[in-house]
Coordinates of C-alpha atoms and ligand atoms in Angstrom, one line a residue:
X1 CA 53.1 -22.8 -55.5
X2 CA 51.7 -19.5 -54.3
X3 CA 53.7 -16.7 -52.7
X4 CA 56.5 -16.6 -50.2
X5 CA 55.8 -18.0 -46.7
X6 CA 57.5 -15.8 -44.1
X7 CA 58.8 -16.9 -40.7
X8 CA 56.6 -14.6 -38.6
X9 CA 55.0 -11.7 -40.5
X10 CA 52.7 -9.0 -38.9
X11 CA 49.0 -10.0 -38.8
X12 CA 46.6 -7.1 -38.7
X13 CA 43.3 -7.3 -36.9
X14 CA 41.4 -4.9 -39.2
X15 CA 40.7 -2.4 -36.4
X16 CA 44.1 -0.7 -36.4
X17 CA 42.8 1.9 -38.9
X18 CA 40.0 2.9 -36.5
X19 CA 42.4 3.6 -33.6
X20 CA 44.8 5.4 -35.9
X21 CA 42.1 7.6 -37.2
X22 CA 41.0 8.4 -33.7
X23 CA 44.6 9.6 -32.9
X24 CA 44.9 11.6 -36.2
X25 CA 41.4 13.2 -35.7
X26 CA 42.3 14.3 -32.2
X27 CA 45.7 15.5 -33.2
X28 CA 47.4 13.2 -30.6
X29 CA 50.3 12.5 -33.0
X30 CA 52.9 12.6 -30.3
X31 CA 54.6 10.4 -27.9
X32 CA 52.2 10.2 -25.0
X33 CA 48.4 10.6 -25.3
X34 CA 45.2 8.7 -24.6
X35 CA 46.1 5.6 -26.6
X36 CA 49.4 5.2 -24.7
X37 CA 47.6 5.4 -21.3
X38 CA 44.9 3.0 -22.4
X39 CA 47.3 0.6 -24.0
X40 CA 49.3 0.5 -20.8
X41 CA 46.2 -0.2 -18.7
X42 CA 44.9 -2.8 -21.0
X43 CA 48.2 -4.5 -21.3
X44 CA 48.8 -4.6 -17.5
X45 CA 45.4 -6.2 -17.1
X46 CA 46.2 -8.8 -19.8
X47 CA 49.5 -9.9 -18.2
X48 CA 48.3 -9.7 -14.6
X49 CA 50.9 -7.1 -13.5
X50 CA 49.6 -3.8 -12.1
X51 CA 51.9 -1.4 -13.8
X52 CA 53.2 -1.0 -17.4
X53 CA 55.2 1.6 -19.3
X54 CA 54.9 1.7 -23.1
X55 CA 58.2 2.3 -24.8
X56 CA 59.8 2.6 -28.2
X57 CA 61.2 -1.0 -28.3
X58 CA 61.7 -4.1 -26.3
X59 CA 65.4 -3.3 -26.2
X60 CA 64.6 0.0 -24.6
X61 CA 62.6 -1.9 -22.0
X62 CA 65.6 -4.2 -21.3
X63 CA 67.8 -1.1 -21.0
X64 CA 65.6 0.8 -18.5
X65 CA 64.8 -2.4 -16.6
X66 CA 68.5 -3.1 -16.0
X67 CA 69.2 0.4 -15.0
X68 CA 66.2 0.5 -12.6
X69 CA 67.3 -2.7 -11.0
X70 CA 70.6 -0.9 -10.2
X71 CA 73.0 -2.3 -12.8
X72 CA 76.1 -0.2 -12.8
X73 CA 79.3 0.0 -15.0
X74 CA 81.9 -2.6 -14.3
X75 CA 79.6 -5.2 -12.7
X76 CA 78.6 -8.6 -14.0
X77 CA 75.0 -9.4 -15.1
X78 CA 73.8 -13.0 -15.7
X79 CA 72.0 -13.7 -18.9
X80 CA 70.7 -16.7 -20.9
X81 CA 73.1 -17.4 -23.8
X82 CA 70.5 -18.9 -26.2
X83 CA 68.6 -15.7 -27.0
X84 CA 68.4 -12.7 -29.3
X85 CA 71.3 -10.2 -28.8
X86 CA 68.9 -7.5 -27.5
X87 CA 68.6 -9.5 -24.2
X88 CA 72.2 -8.6 -23.5
X89 CA 73.2 -5.6 -25.6
X90 CA 71.9 -3.1 -23.0
X91 CA 74.1 -4.7 -20.4
X92 CA 77.0 -3.6 -22.5
X93 CA 75.5 -0.2 -23.1
X94 CA 75.4 0.3 -19.3
X95 CA 79.1 -0.5 -19.1
X96 CA 78.4 -3.8 -17.3
X97 CA 79.5 -7.3 -18.5
X98 CA 77.2 -10.1 -19.4
X99 CA 78.0 -13.6 -18.0
X100 CA 76.2 -16.1 -20.2
X101 CA 74.5 -19.3 -18.8
X102 CA 73.8 -22.3 -21.0
X103 CA 70.5 -23.7 -21.9
X104 CA 69.1 -27.0 -20.6
X105 CA 68.2 -29.7 -23.1
X106 CA 64.8 -30.4 -21.5
X107 CA 63.5 -26.9 -22.2
X108 CA 66.1 -25.0 -24.3
X109 CA 65.8 -22.3 -21.6
X110 CA 68.3 -21.2 -19.0
X111 CA 69.7 -24.2 -17.0
X112 CA 68.7 -23.6 -13.3
X113 CA 71.3 -26.1 -12.1
X114 CA 74.1 -24.2 -13.9
X115 CA 72.7 -21.0 -12.5
X116 CA 72.9 -22.3 -9.0
X117 CA 76.5 -23.6 -9.5
X118 CA 77.6 -20.3 -10.9
X119 CA 76.0 -18.3 -8.0
X120 CA 77.6 -20.6 -5.5
X121 CA 81.0 -20.0 -7.2
X122 CA 80.4 -16.3 -7.2
X123 CA 79.5 -16.3 -3.5
X124 CA 82.7 -18.2 -2.7
X125 CA 84.6 -15.5 -4.7
X126 CA 82.7 -12.9 -2.6
X127 CA 81.0 -11.1 -5.6
X128 CA 77.5 -12.1 -6.5
X129 CA 75.8 -10.5 -9.6
X130 CA 72.8 -8.5 -8.7
X131 CA 70.7 -9.1 -11.7
X132 CA 69.7 -12.0 -14.0
X133 CA 68.2 -11.5 -17.4
X134 CA 65.9 -14.6 -17.7
X135 CA 64.5 -15.2 -21.2
X136 CA 61.3 -17.0 -22.2
X137 CA 62.6 -18.6 -25.3
X138 CA 60.3 -18.8 -28.4
X139 CA 57.3 -18.2 -26.1
X140 CA 58.1 -20.9 -23.5
X141 CA 58.6 -19.7 -19.9
X142 CA 61.9 -20.5 -18.2
X143 CA 61.7 -22.9 -15.2
X144 CA 60.8 -20.3 -12.6
X145 CA 59.9 -23.0 -10.1
X146 CA 63.7 -23.5 -9.8
X147 CA 65.1 -20.1 -11.0
X148 CA 63.1 -17.9 -8.5
X149 CA 64.2 -19.7 -5.3
X150 CA 67.8 -19.8 -6.4
X151 CA 67.8 -16.1 -7.2
X152 CA 66.0 -15.4 -3.9
X153 CA 68.7 -17.3 -2.0
X154 CA 71.5 -15.2 -3.5
X155 CA 69.6 -11.9 -3.6
X156 CA 69.6 -11.7 -7.4
X157 CA 66.8 -9.6 -9.0
X158 CA 65.3 -11.1 -12.1
X159 CA 64.6 -9.1 -15.2
X160 CA 62.3 -11.3 -17.2
X161 CA 62.7 -10.9 -21.0
X162 CA 59.3 -12.1 -22.1
X163 CA 59.7 -10.3 -25.5
X164 CA 58.7 -13.6 -27.3
X165 CA 56.2 -14.8 -24.7
X166 CA 53.2 -12.5 -24.6
X167 CA 50.1 -14.6 -23.8
X168 CA 52.1 -17.5 -22.4
X169 CA 51.8 -18.8 -18.9
X170 CA 53.5 -21.1 -16.4
X171 CA 51.4 -22.9 -13.9
X172 CA 48.7 -20.4 -14.5
X173 CA 50.8 -17.3 -14.1
X174 CA 51.4 -15.1 -17.1
X175 CA 54.8 -14.6 -18.7
X176 CA 56.4 -11.3 -17.8
X177 CA 55.2 -11.5 -14.1
X178 CA 58.0 -13.6 -12.7
X179 CA 60.7 -11.1 -12.2
X180 CA 61.1 -7.7 -10.4
X181 CA 60.3 -6.4 -13.9
X182 CA 59.3 -7.9 -17.2
X183 CA 60.0 -6.9 -20.8
X184 CA 57.8 -7.3 -23.9
X185 CA 58.4 -6.4 -27.6
X186 CA 56.0 -5.4 -30.3
X187 CA 58.5 -5.7 -33.2
X188 CA 57.0 -6.7 -36.5
X189 CA 57.9 -10.4 -36.1
X190 CA 56.4 -10.8 -32.5
X191 CA 53.1 -12.2 -31.6
X192 CA 51.5 -8.8 -31.7
X193 CA 53.1 -5.7 -33.3
X194 CA 53.0 -1.9 -33.2
X195 CA 55.6 -2.0 -36.1
X196 CA 58.1 -1.2 -33.3
X197 CA 57.6 -0.9 -29.6
X198 CA 58.0 -2.5 -26.2
X199 CA 56.6 -2.6 -22.7
X200 CA 58.2 -2.7 -19.2
X201 CA 55.9 -4.2 -16.6
X202 CA 56.3 -4.5 -12.8
X203 CA 54.4 -4.9 -9.5
X204 CA 56.5 -2.0 -8.3
X205 CA 54.6 1.2 -9.3
X206 CA 57.6 3.4 -8.4
X207 CA 59.9 1.5 -10.7
X208 CA 57.4 1.9 -13.6
X209 CA 56.9 5.6 -12.8
X210 CA 60.7 6.0 -12.9
X211 CA 60.9 4.2 -16.2
X212 CA 58.4 6.7 -17.7
X213 CA 60.4 9.6 -16.3
X214 CA 63.7 8.3 -17.7
X215 CA 62.0 7.4 -21.1
X216 CA 60.9 11.1 -21.5
X217 CA 64.4 12.6 -21.2
X218 CA 64.2 12.7 -17.4
X219 CA 62.5 16.1 -17.4
X220 CA 61.9 17.6 -13.9
X221 CA 58.7 19.3 -13.1
X222 CA 59.5 22.9 -14.1
X223 CA 58.4 25.3 -16.8
X224 CA 61.9 25.2 -18.4
X225 CA 63.9 22.1 -19.3
X226 CA 65.4 21.0 -16.0
X227 CA 67.4 17.7 -15.8
X228 CA 69.0 16.1 -12.7
X229 CA 70.0 12.8 -14.5
X230 CA 70.6 11.9 -18.2
X231 CA 67.4 10.4 -19.6
X232 CA 66.4 8.7 -22.8
X233 CA 63.9 9.3 -25.6
X234 CA 62.2 5.9 -25.2
X235 CA 58.5 6.6 -25.1
X236 CA 56.0 5.0 -27.4
X237 CA 54.1 7.3 -29.8
X238 CA 50.3 7.7 -29.4
X239 CA 49.8 6.5 -33.0
X240 CA 51.6 3.2 -32.4
X241 CA 49.8 2.7 -29.1
X242 CA 46.6 2.8 -31.1
X243 CA 47.9 0.0 -33.3
X244 CA 48.9 -1.9 -30.2
X245 CA 45.4 -1.6 -28.7
X246 CA 43.9 -3.1 -31.8
X247 CA 46.4 -5.9 -31.8
X248 CA 46.1 -6.6 -28.1
X249 CA 42.3 -7.1 -28.5
X250 CA 43.0 -10.2 -30.6
X251 CA 45.9 -11.6 -28.6
X252 CA 44.0 -14.8 -27.6
X253 CA 43.2 -15.6 -31.2
X254 CA 46.8 -15.0 -32.2
X255 CA 48.0 -17.4 -29.5
X256 CA 45.5 -20.0 -30.5
X257 CA 46.6 -19.8 -34.2
X258 CA 50.3 -20.2 -33.3
X259 CA 49.5 -23.1 -31.0
X260 CA 47.5 -24.7 -33.9
X261 CA 50.6 -24.3 -36.1
X262 CA 52.7 -26.2 -33.7
X263 CA 50.1 -28.9 -33.3
X264 CA 49.9 -29.2 -37.1
X265 CA 53.7 -29.5 -37.4
X266 CA 53.8 -32.1 -34.6
X267 CA 51.1 -34.2 -36.2
X268 CA 52.8 -34.0 -39.6
X269 CA 56.5 -34.3 -38.7
X270 CA 57.0 -36.0 -35.3
X271 CA 56.9 -39.5 -36.8
X272 CA 59.8 -38.6 -39.1
X273 CA 63.2 -40.1 -38.2
X274 CA 65.6 -37.4 -37.1
X275 CA 63.0 -34.7 -36.3
X276 CA 62.1 -33.7 -32.7
X277 CA 60.5 -30.6 -31.3
X278 CA 61.5 -28.0 -28.8
X279 CA 60.1 -29.6 -25.6
X280 CA 57.3 -27.8 -23.7
X281 CA 57.8 -28.7 -20.0
X282 CA 54.8 -29.7 -17.8
X283 CA 52.9 -26.7 -16.5
X284 CA 54.0 -24.5 -19.4
X285 CA 51.4 -23.0 -21.6
X286 CA 53.4 -21.6 -24.6
X287 CA 52.1 -19.1 -27.1
X288 CA 54.2 -21.1 -29.6
X289 CA 55.6 -17.9 -31.0
X290 CA 57.9 -19.9 -33.2
X291 CA 57.7 -23.7 -33.7
X292 CA 61.3 -25.0 -33.6
X293 CA 62.6 -28.4 -34.5
X294 CA 65.9 -30.3 -34.0
X295 CA 67.2 -32.1 -37.0
X296 CA 69.5 -35.0 -36.4
X297 CA 71.4 -35.3 -39.7
X298 CA 72.3 -39.0 -39.2
X299 CA 68.6 -40.1 -38.9
X300 CA 67.0 -37.4 -41.0
X301 CA 69.5 -37.7 -43.8
X302 CA 70.2 -34.0 -44.1
X303 CA 71.3 -31.2 -41.8
X304 CA 69.1 -28.4 -40.5
X305 CA 71.2 -26.1 -42.7
X306 CA 70.5 -28.2 -45.8
X307 CA 66.8 -28.3 -44.9
X308 CA 66.7 -24.5 -44.6
X309 CA 68.2 -24.1 -48.0
X310 CA 65.7 -26.6 -49.5
X311 CA 62.8 -24.6 -47.9
X312 CA 64.3 -21.3 -49.2
X313 CA 64.4 -22.8 -52.7
X314 CA 60.6 -23.3 -52.4
X315 CA 60.2 -19.7 -51.2
X316 CA 59.7 -20.8 -47.6
X317 CA 61.5 -18.8 -44.9
X318 CA 62.9 -20.8 -42.0
X319 CA 65.7 -19.6 -39.7
X320 CA 68.4 -21.3 -37.6
X321 CA 67.8 -21.2 -33.8
X322 CA 69.5 -18.2 -32.1
X323 CA 73.2 -18.3 -32.3
X324 CA 74.3 -18.4 -28.7
X325 CA 75.5 -15.0 -27.4
X326 CA 78.7 -16.5 -26.0
X327 CA 79.7 -17.3 -29.6
X328 CA 79.0 -13.8 -30.9
X329 CA 81.9 -11.6 -31.8
X330 CA 80.1 -8.7 -30.2
X331 CA 80.4 -10.5 -26.8
X332 CA 83.9 -11.7 -27.2
X333 CA 85.7 -12.1 -23.9
X334 CA 82.5 -12.4 -21.8
X335 CA 82.4 -15.4 -19.4
X336 CA 80.1 -18.3 -20.2
X337 CA 78.9 -21.0 -17.8
X338 CA 78.6 -24.3 -19.8
X339 CA 77.7 -23.7 -23.5
X340 CA 77.6 -27.0 -25.2
X341 CA 73.8 -27.4 -25.1
X342 CA 73.1 -24.1 -26.8
X343 CA 75.8 -24.7 -29.3
X344 CA 74.2 -28.0 -30.3
X345 CA 70.8 -26.4 -30.4
X346 CA 72.2 -23.8 -32.7
X347 CA 73.8 -26.4 -35.0
X348 CA 70.7 -28.6 -35.2
X349 CA 67.8 -26.3 -34.6
X350 CA 65.4 -24.8 -37.2
X351 CA 62.5 -22.3 -36.7
X352 CA 59.7 -23.1 -39.0
X353 CA 57.2 -20.6 -40.4
X354 CA 54.9 -19.7 -37.5
X355 CA 52.8 -16.7 -38.4
X356 CA 49.3 -16.5 -37.0
X357 CA 47.9 -16.0 -40.5
X358 CA 49.3 -19.2 -42.0
X359 CA 46.7 -21.3 -43.7
X360 CA 46.5 -25.0 -43.6
X361 CA 47.6 -25.1 -47.2
X362 CA 50.7 -23.1 -46.2
X363 CA 51.5 -25.5 -43.4
X364 CA 51.0 -28.4 -45.8
X365 CA 53.4 -26.8 -48.3
X366 CA 56.1 -26.5 -45.6
X367 CA 55.7 -30.1 -44.4
X368 CA 55.7 -31.3 -48.0
X369 CA 59.2 -29.8 -48.6
X370 CA 60.4 -31.3 -45.3
X371 CA 59.0 -34.7 -46.2
X372 CA 60.6 -34.5 -49.7
X373 CA 64.0 -33.6 -48.4
X374 CA 63.8 -36.4 -45.9
X375 CA 62.7 -39.0 -48.5
X376 CA 65.4 -38.1 -51.0
X377 CA 68.1 -38.1 -48.4
X378 CA 67.0 -41.5 -47.1
X379 CA 67.0 -42.8 -50.6
X380 CA 70.6 -41.5 -51.1
X381 CA 71.6 -43.1 -47.8
X382 CA 70.2 -46.5 -48.8
X383 CA 71.9 -46.4 -52.2
X384 CA 75.2 -45.4 -50.6
X385 CA 74.9 -48.3 -48.1
X386 CA 74.1 -50.8 -50.9
X387 CA 77.0 -49.4 -53.0
Ligands
LIG401 C1 62.6 -9.2 -30.0 C2 63.4 -9.4 -28.8 C3 63.9 -8.4 -28.1 C4 64.0 -6.9 -28.6 O1 62.8 -6.3 -28.8 P1 62.7 -5.1 -29.9 O2 61.3 -4.6 -29.7 O3 63.0 -5.6 -31.2 O4 63.7 -4.1 -29.4 C5 64.5 -8.6 -26.9 N1 64.6 -9.9 -26.4 C6 64.2 -10.9 -27.1 C7 64.3 -12.3 -26.5 C8 63.5 -10.7 -28.3 O5 63.1 -11.8 -29.0

């Protein structure tokens, strides 16, 4: 056994140092600077959206996106339940209230049927939420073929949380381009990283310009510090944007590596009783940020939790699927539409090591542990049945 296998560690390209040196040599060691401008332009081109603002985190991008779509204190904002808390925390920070919508079993993403029912019910009550935070879970685009028309019908603006989905596409269109604004994250565990950072993208140049303004303390054009509204300190530093440019240049290789991980796991594990994979719907080209499986304890012989512990004992990091936000104490009292699907996915789901630097030997080691847990559990079951 050699070394710990992490869930999704950073993977450097080797050129980060060059970009960093450039920033250091030119003394652009500040938020803003030539790397930030270039990173924004290169990023916008990559995701096929004309405008992008580089920010200090994906969470900051969600926050500014919600505010720029007009979310105000006291109103409800629709949000997928099966996601990371950062999809919905900024709703609370704005004084608004998230309403969580369950996942569908066919994709694990937001259920468009439930969304439509909820919007119809809201319309009957005479109060329709203005914004939906749609999430592209684990790199897989939500079903925009159904979500977009429903939102259009009810006049709901989509903020697409594509934090996990950089490089993914749906029917040929890139993740992050489906809403009025899209969000990306460059946290250390994401498909590319700046150690910490995010991006807000939009076809609306005015919206992105406004995001940059709010992200730099909302300074007015004046020689002194003049403020008309309360802004934020959310801009990306020029040093980190340099790291981002080096990372973005190898995005396609990173996506290919993660897709290879999933293919390897599928080949090795899909024949095993009680193991199934997060489905990838037709038309979806996933970056496979994390490969996730469902473990049926009756057929597999052990639960996802037991499997996770067995992997940990072999120094392999796996994690449960996101705990649905409607179950989190921090969102206590928020409304939820449905909920059973995401609860079951949380109970039975497991994210396997998915880093883009995993070797075939690493993948083999992970699958060996899974196979051993399965064999032993099945043996125990057989003995118990005979006894
Ligand atoms: C990582 C992530 C975020 C937050 O991004 P940070 O850069 O860590 O602030 C938001 N939403 C989802 C779905 C994420 O996975």
